Amino acid sequence: MAKKISFKVDDVLVYPGQGVGTITEISDIDVGDEVVTYYVVYLREIDMTVLIPIDKAEERGLRHIVSKKEATQALEFLSNEPTNMPSDWKLRYQMNMDLFKSGKILDICTVIRSLYHRGKMKDLPIQEKKLYESSYKILQDEISAALKISLEEAEVAIHKALEPFPQTEQKQGEHSDEQNDYDEFEDVFEDELSDDDMDD
């Protein structure tokens, strides 16, 4: 049986889909006729504090940040040849979104690596650009926290990891059909990530 993950004040953690945060306090709050205990988490990257019920922390995917060794392995993973993804953008987007929402560092790396190299061949439609940027920011934040380096240094490390392959000349004008499809779903990304941070 897997050991239940627990956190204490000042622990640094990853909140899937949101980023790296620090537990500033553990608070009991009256909700209706019961008292609910919450982790109070400050998310540095987006400068926001969220309340997460302790009994839903595992369901929300909260986890401790990776070790220095795991962070280094994640950067090495970025340097590997990108895996093939479906040509159908809807299937590809859903696969990457599922990986993103898992919150696991290698899943986040898979999203970044796939979309980075795809973006060198042709323009990414707006939703994939948003997904790439969100994934990148979360990885950058975790690498910075795990290796105890600045965000700028983490960005350099990620870029170096992504660049072992020669740049492919971008093909112009091939993304118009995909972009039109994405325009019909421009709110999908925001809907996928929307979530109440304080339950009744």
Coordinates of C-alpha atoms in Angstrom, one line a residue:
M1 CA 0.0 0.0 0.0
A2 CA 1.4 3.4 -1.0
K3 CA 2.4 5.7 1.8
K4 CA 0.1 8.7 2.1
I5 CA 1.8 12.0 1.3
S6 CA 1.7 14.6 3.9
F7 CA 3.1 18.1 4.2
K8 CA 4.1 20.5 6.9
V9 CA 4.6 24.3 7.0
D10 CA 7.5 25.5 4.8
D11 CA 7.4 22.4 2.6
V12 CA 7.9 23.2 -1.1
L13 CA 5.5 21.3 -3.3
V14 CA 4.1 21.1 -6.8
Y15 CA 0.5 21.8 -7.5
P16 CA -0.3 20.2 -10.9
G17 CA -1.5 22.7 -13.4
Q18 CA -0.6 25.6 -11.2
G19 CA 3.1 25.4 -10.3
V20 CA 5.5 25.3 -7.4
G21 CA 4.3 26.5 -4.0
T22 CA 5.2 26.8 -0.4
I23 CA 2.9 25.8 2.5
T24 CA 2.7 28.9 4.6
E25 CA 0.3 27.5 7.2
I26 CA -2.1 24.7 8.0
S27 CA -5.5 26.1 9.0
D28 CA -8.8 24.9 10.3
I29 CA -11.8 26.7 8.8
D30 CA -15.4 26.4 9.6
V31 CA -17.4 25.2 6.6
G32 CA -21.0 24.9 7.4
D33 CA -21.4 22.5 10.3
E34 CA -17.9 21.1 10.1
V35 CA -14.3 22.1 10.5
V36 CA -12.1 21.5 7.5
T37 CA -8.3 21.5 7.6
Y38 CA -6.6 23.2 4.7
Y39 CA -3.1 23.6 3.4
V40 CA -2.5 27.3 2.7
V41 CA -0.2 27.3 -0.3
Y42 CA 1.6 30.3 -1.8
L43 CA 2.3 29.9 -5.5
R44 CA 5.3 32.1 -6.3
E45 CA 5.1 32.1 -10.1
I46 CA 1.5 33.5 -10.2
D47 CA 1.7 35.3 -6.8
M48 CA -1.4 33.7 -5.5
T49 CA -2.4 31.9 -2.3
V50 CA -4.7 28.9 -2.5
L51 CA -6.5 26.8 0.1
I52 CA -6.4 23.0 -0.5
P53 CA -8.3 20.6 1.8
I54 CA -5.8 18.2 3.4
D55 CA -8.1 15.2 2.6
K56 CA -8.1 16.2 -1.1
A57 CA -4.4 16.9 -1.4
E58 CA -3.7 13.5 -3.0
E59 CA -6.7 13.8 -5.3
R60 CA -5.4 17.2 -6.5
G61 CA -2.0 15.6 -7.2
L62 CA 0.1 17.6 -4.7
R63 CA 3.6 16.3 -4.4
H64 CA 7.0 17.3 -3.0
I65 CA 9.4 18.8 -5.5
V66 CA 11.9 16.5 -7.0
S67 CA 15.4 15.9 -5.7
K68 CA 18.5 17.5 -7.3
K69 CA 19.3 14.2 -9.0
E70 CA 15.7 13.9 -10.4
A71 CA 15.9 17.5 -11.6
T72 CA 19.1 16.8 -13.4
Q73 CA 17.6 13.6 -14.9
A74 CA 14.6 15.6 -16.1
L75 CA 16.9 18.0 -18.0
E76 CA 18.7 15.0 -19.5
F77 CA 15.3 13.6 -20.5
L78 CA 14.6 16.8 -22.4
S79 CA 17.6 16.2 -24.6
N80 CA 16.3 12.9 -25.8
E81 CA 14.7 12.5 -29.3
P82 CA 11.0 13.6 -29.0
T83 CA 8.4 10.9 -29.2
N84 CA 6.0 10.8 -32.1
M85 CA 2.6 12.4 -31.4
P86 CA -0.7 12.0 -33.3
S87 CA -1.1 14.3 -36.4
D88 CA -4.7 14.9 -35.3
W89 CA -4.5 18.0 -33.2
K90 CA -7.5 17.1 -31.0
L91 CA -6.0 13.8 -30.0
R92 CA -2.5 15.3 -29.6
Y93 CA -3.8 18.2 -27.5
Q94 CA -5.8 15.8 -25.2
M95 CA -2.8 13.6 -24.8
N96 CA -0.5 16.5 -23.9
M97 CA -3.2 18.0 -21.6
D98 CA -3.5 14.7 -19.7
L99 CA 0.3 14.6 -19.3
F100 CA 0.3 18.3 -18.1
K101 CA -2.4 17.7 -15.6
S102 CA -0.6 14.7 -14.1
G103 CA 1.9 17.1 -12.6
K104 CA 4.8 14.6 -12.9
I105 CA 8.0 16.2 -14.0
L106 CA 8.8 13.8 -16.8
D107 CA 5.3 14.2 -18.1
I108 CA 5.7 17.9 -18.1
C109 CA 9.1 17.4 -19.9
T110 CA 7.4 15.2 -22.5
V111 CA 4.9 18.0 -23.3
I112 CA 7.6 20.7 -23.5
R113 CA 9.9 18.5 -25.7
S114 CA 7.1 17.5 -28.1
L115 CA 5.7 21.0 -28.6
Y116 CA 9.1 22.7 -28.7
H117 CA 10.3 20.5 -31.6
R118 CA 6.9 20.6 -33.3
G119 CA 7.0 24.4 -33.1
K120 CA 10.3 24.5 -35.0
M121 CA 8.7 22.7 -37.9
K122 CA 5.5 24.8 -38.0
D123 CA 3.7 27.4 -36.0
L124 CA 1.8 26.0 -33.0
P125 CA -1.9 26.9 -32.9
I126 CA -2.8 29.2 -30.0
Q127 CA -4.0 26.5 -27.6
E128 CA -0.8 24.4 -27.9
K129 CA 1.3 27.6 -27.5
K130 CA -0.5 28.2 -24.2
L131 CA 0.0 24.7 -23.1
Y132 CA 3.7 24.9 -23.9
E133 CA 4.1 28.1 -22.1
S134 CA 2.3 26.9 -19.0
S135 CA 4.3 23.6 -19.0
Y136 CA 7.6 25.5 -19.4
K137 CA 6.9 27.9 -16.5
I138 CA 6.0 25.0 -14.2
L139 CA 9.2 23.1 -15.2
Q140 CA 11.3 26.2 -14.9
D141 CA 10.0 26.9 -11.4
E142 CA 10.6 23.3 -10.2
I143 CA 14.1 23.1 -11.7
S144 CA 14.9 26.5 -10.0
A145 CA 13.6 25.2 -6.6
A146 CA 15.1 21.8 -6.8
L147 CA 18.6 22.9 -8.0
K148 CA 18.5 26.1 -5.9
I149 CA 19.3 28.3 -8.9
S150 CA 17.6 31.4 -10.2
L151 CA 14.7 31.3 -12.6
E152 CA 17.0 32.8 -15.3
E153 CA 19.5 30.0 -14.7
A154 CA 16.8 27.4 -14.9
E155 CA 15.6 28.8 -18.2
V156 CA 19.1 28.6 -19.6
A157 CA 19.4 25.0 -18.5
I158 CA 16.1 24.0 -20.1
H159 CA 17.0 25.8 -23.3
K160 CA 20.4 24.0 -23.5
A161 CA 18.7 20.7 -22.9
L162 CA 16.2 21.3 -25.7
E163 CA 18.8 22.3 -28.3
P164 CA 20.9 19.2 -29.1
F165 CA 19.1 18.8 -32.4
P166 CA 19.6 21.1 -35.4
Q167 CA 16.8 23.6 -36.0
T168 CA 14.4 22.7 -38.8
E169 CA 13.4 25.4 -41.1
Q170 CA 9.9 26.5 -40.2
K171 CA 7.2 25.8 -42.9
Q172 CA 5.0 28.7 -43.5
G173 CA 1.3 28.5 -44.2
E174 CA 0.7 24.9 -43.0
H175 CA -1.1 25.7 -39.8
S176 CA -4.1 27.7 -41.1
D177 CA -6.5 24.7 -41.0
E178 CA -5.4 23.7 -37.5
Q179 CA -5.6 27.3 -36.4
N180 CA -9.1 27.7 -37.6
D181 CA -10.1 24.6 -35.7
Y182 CA -8.5 26.0 -32.6
D183 CA -10.3 29.2 -32.9
E184 CA -13.5 27.3 -32.3
F185 CA -12.1 26.0 -29.1
E186 CA -10.2 29.0 -27.8
D187 CA -11.6 28.6 -24.3
V188 CA -10.8 24.9 -23.9
F189 CA -7.5 25.4 -22.2
E190 CA -8.9 27.8 -19.6
D191 CA -11.8 25.4 -19.0
E192 CA -9.5 22.4 -18.5
L193 CA -7.5 24.2 -15.9
S194 CA -10.3 25.9 -14.0
D195 CA -10.8 24.4 -10.6
D196 CA -12.2 25.7 -7.3
D197 CA -9.3 25.9 -4.8
M198 CA -11.6 25.8 -1.8
D199 CA -14.3 23.2 -1.6
D200 CA -17.5 23.4 0.4

